[in-house]
Amino acid sequence: EGLLEKDRRDNQNIGAHGASDILGRVPGGGPVTLLTHCNTGTLATAGYGTALGVVRALHQRGSLSRVFCTETRPYNQGSRLSALELRHDGVPVTIIADSAAAAAMRERGVQAVVVGADRVAANGDVANKIGTFQLAVAARHMGIPFYVAAPSTTCDPTLASGRLIPIEERPGTELTHLGGVLLAEPDVDVWNPAFDVTPHELITGGIITEWGVFAPSEVCRAL
């Protein structure tokens, strides 16, 4: 029960720090339009959420215009879970295909990208749900700040860089089948990594923790 309360408190602090930092970058102080990936909310944590905690904090302040939520293929954690949570909380959310993210940044006024993390290496490289790396590349090209929201326990100072983070590979049927229906040639080769690593230099907004917002290269040392 103590861990449950600590996790909620840490996530609420992550949300508050992230919301303040994002609003400080926006002319006029908001409201802001965000884009997020995968599920980082109450269904992924003990309560409130990390990246979705930032979304919730902005919404509670009346400073959120809309959040674009990627479907997060192939397992659809974004459309099945994140969108469900946000709708439940009355947060304005729009689901987009993963392949529409760069277009949404350009055409729908996205002002920041906020994602979670499964592990942060000593140099600030971050492992997160597959598709995060390409979001960071697109955000860098568009000049949009890219944030990672994660508790301090996610930092792993024993790993010098993200290249040392083991990446899970999941069954190919997640890509070739939907509801038991085969969608691809039955013997086709499939590569289905569950995560990718985003280099620290692409995390332009910073890494948001319960202690504040840090430059990626400083976060593990600071914590």
PDB file of C-alpha atoms in Angstrom:
ATOM      1  CA  GLU A   1       0.000   0.000   0.000  1.00  0.00           C
ATOM      2  CA  GLY A   2       2.918   2.316   0.676  1.00  0.00           C
ATOM      3  CA  LEU A   3       4.349   1.630  -2.779  1.00  0.00           C
ATOM      4  CA  LEU A   4       0.954   2.349  -4.320  1.00  0.00           C
ATOM      5  CA  GLU A   5       0.791   5.752  -2.673  1.00  0.00           C
ATOM      6  CA  LYS A   6       4.415   6.558  -3.547  1.00  0.00           C
ATOM      7  CA  ASP A   7       3.857   5.705  -7.200  1.00  0.00           C
ATOM      8  CA  ARG A   8       0.796   7.934  -7.383  1.00  0.00           C
ATOM      9  CA  ARG A   9       2.661  10.782  -5.704  1.00  0.00           C
ATOM     10  CA  ASP A  10       5.695  10.389  -7.967  1.00  0.00           C
ATOM     11  CA  ASN A  11       3.503  10.337 -11.066  1.00  0.00           C
ATOM     12  CA  GLN A  12       1.640  13.440  -9.953  1.00  0.00           C
ATOM     13  CA  ASN A  13       4.991  15.188  -9.491  1.00  0.00           C
ATOM     14  CA  ILE A  14       6.077  14.046 -12.963  1.00  0.00           C
ATOM     15  CA  GLY A  15       2.851  15.484 -14.365  1.00  0.00           C
ATOM     16  CA  ALA A  16       3.298  18.805 -12.577  1.00  0.00           C
ATOM     17  CA  HIS A  17       6.949  19.245 -13.607  1.00  0.00           C
ATOM     18  CA  GLY A  18       6.214  18.276 -17.204  1.00  0.00           C
ATOM     19  CA  ALA A  19       3.197  20.537 -17.510  1.00  0.00           C
ATOM     20  CA  SER A  20       5.095  23.539 -16.165  1.00  0.00           C
ATOM     21  CA  ASP A  21       8.073  22.974 -18.461  1.00  0.00           C
ATOM     22  CA  ILE A  22       5.914  22.558 -21.559  1.00  0.00           C
ATOM     23  CA  LEU A  23       3.824  25.637 -20.774  1.00  0.00           C
ATOM     24  CA  GLY A  24       7.024  27.626 -20.234  1.00  0.00           C
ATOM     25  CA  ARG A  25       8.008  26.901 -23.841  1.00  0.00           C
ATOM     26  CA  VAL A  26       4.677  27.850 -25.404  1.00  0.00           C
ATOM     27  CA  PRO A  27       4.035  31.480 -26.365  1.00  0.00           C
ATOM     28  CA  GLY A  28       1.211  32.819 -24.243  1.00  0.00           C
ATOM     29  CA  GLY A  29       1.352  29.848 -21.891  1.00  0.00           C
ATOM     30  CA  GLY A  30      -1.056  27.535 -23.724  1.00  0.00           C
ATOM     31  CA  PRO A  31      -3.374  25.792 -24.163  1.00  0.00           C
ATOM     32  CA  VAL A  32      -1.177  23.197 -25.851  1.00  0.00           C
ATOM     33  CA  THR A  33      -1.603  20.311 -28.265  1.00  0.00           C
ATOM     34  CA  LEU A  34       0.392  17.174 -27.475  1.00  0.00           C
ATOM     35  CA  LEU A  35       1.167  13.856 -29.116  1.00  0.00           C
ATOM     36  CA  THR A  36       1.807  10.682 -27.127  1.00  0.00           C
ATOM     37  CA  HIS A  37       2.599   7.032 -27.843  1.00  0.00           C
ATOM     38  CA  CYS A  38       1.675   3.695 -26.245  1.00  0.00           C
ATOM     39  CA  ASN A  39       0.038   3.584 -22.786  1.00  0.00           C
ATOM     40  CA  THR A  40       1.616   5.384 -19.836  1.00  0.00           C
ATOM     41  CA  GLY A  41      -1.438   6.002 -17.683  1.00  0.00           C
ATOM     42  CA  THR A  42      -3.236   4.415 -14.759  1.00  0.00           C
ATOM     43  CA  LEU A  43      -3.329   1.050 -16.554  1.00  0.00           C
ATOM     44  CA  ALA A  44       0.478   1.056 -16.915  1.00  0.00           C
ATOM     45  CA  THR A  45       1.310   2.411 -13.447  1.00  0.00           C
ATOM     46  CA  ALA A  46      -0.220   2.282  -9.993  1.00  0.00           C
ATOM     47  CA  GLY A  47      -2.121   5.466 -10.742  1.00  0.00           C
ATOM     48  CA  TYR A  48      -2.198   8.747 -12.682  1.00  0.00           C
ATOM     49  CA  GLY A  49       0.555   7.891 -15.160  1.00  0.00           C
ATOM     50  CA  THR A  50       3.855   9.246 -16.446  1.00  0.00           C
ATOM     51  CA  ALA A  51       3.441  10.747 -19.930  1.00  0.00           C
ATOM     52  CA  LEU A  52      -0.322  10.599 -19.460  1.00  0.00           C
ATOM     53  CA  GLY A  53       0.284  12.171 -16.073  1.00  0.00           C
ATOM     54  CA  VAL A  54       1.652  15.199 -17.926  1.00  0.00           C
ATOM     55  CA  VAL A  55      -1.458  15.165 -20.128  1.00  0.00           C
ATOM     56  CA  ARG A  56      -3.703  14.962 -17.071  1.00  0.00           C
ATOM     57  CA  ALA A  57      -1.854  17.775 -15.287  1.00  0.00           C
ATOM     58  CA  LEU A  58      -2.257  20.082 -18.295  1.00  0.00           C
ATOM     59  CA  HIS A  59      -5.937  19.169 -18.575  1.00  0.00           C
ATOM     60  CA  GLN A  60      -6.527  19.851 -14.874  1.00  0.00           C
ATOM     61  CA  ARG A  61      -4.943  23.278 -15.303  1.00  0.00           C
ATOM     62  CA  GLY A  62      -7.202  24.054 -18.258  1.00  0.00           C
ATOM     63  CA  SER A  63      -4.086  24.240 -20.434  1.00  0.00           C
ATOM     64  CA  LEU A  64      -4.611  21.280 -22.775  1.00  0.00           C
ATOM     65  CA  SER A  65      -6.185  21.830 -26.162  1.00  0.00           C
ATOM     66  CA  ARG A  66      -5.971  18.217 -27.408  1.00  0.00           C
ATOM     67  CA  VAL A  67      -3.789  15.132 -27.257  1.00  0.00           C
ATOM     68  CA  PHE A  68      -3.137  12.991 -30.324  1.00  0.00           C
ATOM     69  CA  CYS A  69      -2.778   9.361 -29.345  1.00  0.00           C
ATOM     70  CA  THR A  70      -1.077   6.926 -31.704  1.00  0.00           C
ATOM     71  CA  GLU A  71      -2.748   3.554 -32.114  1.00  0.00           C
ATOM     72  CA  THR A  72       0.666   2.004 -31.271  1.00  0.00           C
ATOM     73  CA  ARG A  73       0.786  -0.976 -33.591  1.00  0.00           C
ATOM     74  CA  PRO A  74       0.965  -3.894 -33.576  1.00  0.00           C
ATOM     75  CA  TYR A  75      -0.609  -4.387 -30.136  1.00  0.00           C
ATOM     76  CA  ASN A  76      -2.608  -1.139 -30.113  1.00  0.00           C
ATOM     77  CA  GLN A  77      -1.922  -0.040 -26.543  1.00  0.00           C
ATOM     78  CA  GLY A  78      -2.650   3.537 -27.595  1.00  0.00           C
ATOM     79  CA  SER A  79      -6.059   2.999 -29.146  1.00  0.00           C
ATOM     80  CA  ARG A  80      -7.158   0.240 -26.743  1.00  0.00           C
ATOM     81  CA  LEU A  81      -5.855   1.695 -23.476  1.00  0.00           C
ATOM     82  CA  SER A  82      -4.684   5.327 -23.617  1.00  0.00           C
ATOM     83  CA  ALA A  83      -7.681   6.580 -25.563  1.00  0.00           C
ATOM     84  CA  LEU A  84      -9.987   4.665 -23.206  1.00  0.00           C
ATOM     85  CA  GLU A  85      -8.411   6.279 -20.147  1.00  0.00           C
ATOM     86  CA  LEU A  86      -8.467   9.773 -21.583  1.00  0.00           C
ATOM     87  CA  ARG A  87     -12.071   9.486 -22.750  1.00  0.00           C
ATOM     88  CA  HIS A  88     -13.005   8.258 -19.270  1.00  0.00           C
ATOM     89  CA  ASP A  89     -11.387  11.363 -17.761  1.00  0.00           C
ATOM     90  CA  GLY A  90     -12.983  13.750 -20.248  1.00  0.00           C
ATOM     91  CA  VAL A  91      -9.663  14.646 -21.864  1.00  0.00           C
ATOM     92  CA  PRO A  92      -9.938  15.721 -25.542  1.00  0.00           C
ATOM     93  CA  VAL A  93      -8.190  12.920 -27.440  1.00  0.00           C
ATOM     94  CA  THR A  94      -7.856  11.975 -31.097  1.00  0.00           C
ATOM     95  CA  ILE A  95      -6.553   8.573 -32.219  1.00  0.00           C
ATOM     96  CA  ILE A  96      -4.216   8.567 -35.211  1.00  0.00           C
ATOM     97  CA  ALA A  97      -2.474   5.806 -37.124  1.00  0.00           C
ATOM     98  CA  ASP A  98       1.198   5.470 -36.231  1.00  0.00           C
ATOM     99  CA  SER A  99       2.056   6.409 -39.810  1.00  0.00           C
ATOM    100  CA  ALA A 100       0.108   9.693 -39.446  1.00  0.00           C
ATOM    101  CA  ALA A 101       2.246  11.064 -36.609  1.00  0.00           C
ATOM    102  CA  ALA A 102       4.566  13.267 -38.685  1.00  0.00           C
ATOM    103  CA  ALA A 103       1.604  14.612 -40.654  1.00  0.00           C
ATOM    104  CA  ALA A 104      -0.209  15.384 -37.388  1.00  0.00           C
ATOM    105  CA  MET A 105       2.817  17.321 -36.160  1.00  0.00           C
ATOM    106  CA  ARG A 106       2.751  19.432 -39.317  1.00  0.00           C
ATOM    107  CA  GLU A 107      -0.984  19.729 -39.987  1.00  0.00           C
ATOM    108  CA  ARG A 108      -2.630  19.633 -36.544  1.00  0.00           C
ATOM    109  CA  GLY A 109      -0.467  22.015 -34.555  1.00  0.00           C
ATOM    110  CA  VAL A 110       1.310  19.545 -32.263  1.00  0.00           C
ATOM    111  CA  GLN A 111       3.487  21.579 -29.891  1.00  0.00           C
ATOM    112  CA  ALA A 112       5.213  18.800 -27.925  1.00  0.00           C
ATOM    113  CA  VAL A 113       5.635  15.032 -27.941  1.00  0.00           C
ATOM    114  CA  VAL A 114       5.569  13.254 -24.563  1.00  0.00           C
ATOM    115  CA  VAL A 115       6.275   9.533 -24.210  1.00  0.00           C
ATOM    116  CA  GLY A 116       7.209   7.150 -21.428  1.00  0.00           C
ATOM    117  CA  ALA A 117      10.244   4.911 -20.990  1.00  0.00           C
ATOM    118  CA  ASP A 118      11.016   1.355 -19.950  1.00  0.00           C
ATOM    119  CA  ARG A 119      14.684   2.074 -19.268  1.00  0.00           C
ATOM    120  CA  VAL A 120      17.054   5.050 -19.358  1.00  0.00           C
ATOM    121  CA  ALA A 121      20.782   4.392 -19.885  1.00  0.00           C
ATOM    122  CA  ALA A 122      23.529   6.378 -18.165  1.00  0.00           C
ATOM    123  CA  ASN A 123      24.043   8.647 -21.196  1.00  0.00           C
ATOM    124  CA  GLY A 124      20.317   9.416 -21.471  1.00  0.00           C
ATOM    125  CA  ASP A 125      19.435   7.016 -24.291  1.00  0.00           C
ATOM    126  CA  VAL A 126      15.902   5.712 -23.755  1.00  0.00           C
ATOM    127  CA  ALA A 127      14.209   2.405 -24.525  1.00  0.00           C
ATOM    128  CA  ASN A 128      10.477   2.648 -25.103  1.00  0.00           C
ATOM    129  CA  LYS A 129       7.687   1.099 -27.147  1.00  0.00           C
ATOM    130  CA  ILE A 130       8.578   0.489 -30.786  1.00  0.00           C
ATOM    131  CA  GLY A 131       7.867   3.609 -32.824  1.00  0.00           C
ATOM    132  CA  THR A 132       9.254   6.057 -30.273  1.00  0.00           C
ATOM    133  CA  PHE A 133      12.513   6.546 -32.166  1.00  0.00           C
ATOM    134  CA  GLN A 134      10.763   7.608 -35.367  1.00  0.00           C
ATOM    135  CA  LEU A 135       8.587  10.065 -33.413  1.00  0.00           C
ATOM    136  CA  ALA A 136      11.734  11.659 -31.993  1.00  0.00           C
ATOM    137  CA  VAL A 137      13.261  11.951 -35.477  1.00  0.00           C
ATOM    138  CA  ALA A 138      10.111  13.583 -36.855  1.00  0.00           C
ATOM    139  CA  ALA A 139       9.840  15.943 -33.876  1.00  0.00           C
ATOM    140  CA  ARG A 140      13.474  17.004 -34.295  1.00  0.00           C
ATOM    141  CA  HIS A 141      12.865  17.766 -37.974  1.00  0.00           C
ATOM    142  CA  MET A 142       9.739  19.784 -37.129  1.00  0.00           C
ATOM    143  CA  GLY A 143      11.411  21.680 -34.280  1.00  0.00           C
ATOM    144  CA  ILE A 144       8.951  20.257 -31.730  1.00  0.00           C
ATOM    145  CA  PRO A 145      10.256  19.493 -28.217  1.00  0.00           C
ATOM    146  CA  PHE A 146      10.386  15.768 -27.477  1.00  0.00           C
ATOM    147  CA  TYR A 147       9.991  14.731 -23.825  1.00  0.00           C
ATOM    148  CA  VAL A 148      10.371  11.446 -21.993  1.00  0.00           C
ATOM    149  CA  ALA A 149       8.417  11.083 -18.744  1.00  0.00           C
ATOM    150  CA  ALA A 150       9.727   8.409 -16.373  1.00  0.00           C
ATOM    151  CA  PRO A 151      10.293   7.889 -12.653  1.00  0.00           C
ATOM    152  CA  SER A 152      13.851   7.957 -11.344  1.00  0.00           C
ATOM    153  CA  THR A 153      13.728   4.165 -10.853  1.00  0.00           C
ATOM    154  CA  THR A 154      13.782   3.803 -14.655  1.00  0.00           C
ATOM    155  CA  CYS A 155      17.393   5.060 -14.790  1.00  0.00           C
ATOM    156  CA  ASP A 156      19.991   2.305 -15.098  1.00  0.00           C
ATOM    157  CA  PRO A 157      23.476   3.772 -14.533  1.00  0.00           C
ATOM    158  CA  THR A 158      25.042   0.330 -15.099  1.00  0.00           C
ATOM    159  CA  LEU A 159      24.352   0.648 -18.842  1.00  0.00           C
ATOM    160  CA  ALA A 160      26.640   3.126 -20.570  1.00  0.00           C
ATOM    161  CA  SER A 161      24.320   3.589 -23.538  1.00  0.00           C
ATOM    162  CA  GLY A 162      21.097   2.377 -25.067  1.00  0.00           C
ATOM    163  CA  ARG A 163      22.974  -0.066 -27.270  1.00  0.00           C
ATOM    164  CA  LEU A 164      23.324  -2.296 -24.209  1.00  0.00           C
ATOM    165  CA  ILE A 165      19.589  -2.429 -23.466  1.00  0.00           C
ATOM    166  CA  PRO A 166      18.150  -5.839 -24.432  1.00  0.00           C
ATOM    167  CA  ILE A 167      15.225  -5.550 -26.842  1.00  0.00           C
ATOM    168  CA  GLU A 168      12.364  -8.035 -26.710  1.00  0.00           C
ATOM    169  CA  GLU A 169      11.143  -9.495 -29.985  1.00  0.00           C
ATOM    170  CA  ARG A 170       7.513 -10.556 -30.068  1.00  0.00           C
ATOM    171  CA  PRO A 171       5.638 -13.163 -32.144  1.00  0.00           C
ATOM    172  CA  GLY A 172       5.288 -12.388 -35.834  1.00  0.00           C
ATOM    173  CA  THR A 173       1.600 -13.258 -35.680  1.00  0.00           C
ATOM    174  CA  GLU A 174       0.954  -9.897 -34.029  1.00  0.00           C
ATOM    175  CA  LEU A 175       1.713  -8.372 -37.431  1.00  0.00           C
ATOM    176  CA  THR A 176       0.374 -11.041 -39.750  1.00  0.00           C
ATOM    177  CA  HIS A 177      -2.924 -11.798 -37.970  1.00  0.00           C
ATOM    178  CA  LEU A 178      -5.830  -9.755 -36.667  1.00  0.00           C
ATOM    179  CA  GLY A 179      -8.526 -11.460 -34.635  1.00  0.00           C
ATOM    180  CA  GLY A 180      -7.271 -14.798 -35.861  1.00  0.00           C
ATOM    181  CA  VAL A 181      -7.544 -13.739 -39.510  1.00  0.00           C
ATOM    182  CA  LEU A 182      -4.386 -14.028 -41.616  1.00  0.00           C
ATOM    183  CA  LEU A 183      -3.583 -10.688 -43.277  1.00  0.00           C
ATOM    184  CA  ALA A 184      -0.254 -11.535 -44.916  1.00  0.00           C
ATOM    185  CA  GLU A 185       1.386 -14.241 -46.985  1.00  0.00           C
ATOM    186  CA  PRO A 186       1.562 -17.183 -44.524  1.00  0.00           C
ATOM    187  CA  ASP A 187       5.317 -17.877 -44.804  1.00  0.00           C
ATOM    188  CA  VAL A 188       6.550 -14.288 -44.913  1.00  0.00           C
ATOM    189  CA  ASP A 189       9.492 -13.346 -42.678  1.00  0.00           C
ATOM    190  CA  VAL A 190       8.557 -10.973 -39.815  1.00  0.00           C
ATOM    191  CA  TRP A 191      10.676  -8.753 -37.561  1.00  0.00           C
ATOM    192  CA  ASN A 192       8.610  -7.558 -34.601  1.00  0.00           C
ATOM    193  CA  PRO A 193      10.701  -5.784 -31.923  1.00  0.00           C
ATOM    194  CA  ALA A 194       8.640  -4.624 -28.964  1.00  0.00           C
ATOM    195  CA  PHE A 195      10.878  -1.626 -28.201  1.00  0.00           C
ATOM    196  CA  ASP A 196      13.388   0.705 -29.801  1.00  0.00           C
ATOM    197  CA  VAL A 197      16.089   2.989 -28.421  1.00  0.00           C
ATOM    198  CA  THR A 198      15.918   6.759 -28.872  1.00  0.00           C
ATOM    199  CA  PRO A 199      19.366   8.439 -28.759  1.00  0.00           C
ATOM    200  CA  HIS A 200      19.704  11.078 -26.062  1.00  0.00           C
ATOM    201  CA  GLU A 201      20.402  13.875 -28.544  1.00  0.00           C
ATOM    202  CA  LEU A 202      16.855  13.528 -29.921  1.00  0.00           C
ATOM    203  CA  ILE A 203      15.247  14.084 -26.508  1.00  0.00           C
ATOM    204  CA  THR A 204      15.153  17.833 -27.009  1.00  0.00           C
ATOM    205  CA  GLY A 205      12.620  18.693 -24.293  1.00  0.00           C
ATOM    206  CA  GLY A 206      14.284  16.657 -21.570  1.00  0.00           C
ATOM    207  CA  ILE A 207      13.532  13.724 -19.293  1.00  0.00           C
ATOM    208  CA  ILE A 208      10.757  14.450 -16.802  1.00  0.00           C
ATOM    209  CA  THR A 209      11.108  12.751 -13.418  1.00  0.00           C
ATOM    210  CA  GLU A 210       9.441  13.185 -10.045  1.00  0.00           C
ATOM    211  CA  TRP A 211      12.380  15.464  -9.119  1.00  0.00           C
ATOM    212  CA  GLY A 212      12.136  17.772 -12.132  1.00  0.00           C
ATOM    213  CA  VAL A 213      13.081  17.999 -15.808  1.00  0.00           C
ATOM    214  CA  PHE A 214      16.664  17.073 -16.690  1.00  0.00           C
ATOM    215  CA  ALA A 215      18.858  17.080 -19.763  1.00  0.00           C
ATOM    216  CA  PRO A 216      19.176  13.438 -20.919  1.00  0.00           C
ATOM    217  CA  SER A 217      22.937  13.329 -20.362  1.00  0.00           C
ATOM    218  CA  GLU A 218      22.499  14.530 -16.768  1.00  0.00           C
ATOM    219  CA  VAL A 219      19.465  12.615 -15.563  1.00  0.00           C
ATOM    220  CA  CYS A 220      21.110   9.456 -14.183  1.00  0.00           C
ATOM    221  CA  ARG A 221      23.896  11.449 -12.497  1.00  0.00           C
ATOM    222  CA  ALA A 222      21.417  13.897 -11.016  1.00  0.00           C
ATOM    223  CA  LEU A 223      19.202  11.180  -9.575  1.00  0.00           C
TER     224      LEU A 223
END
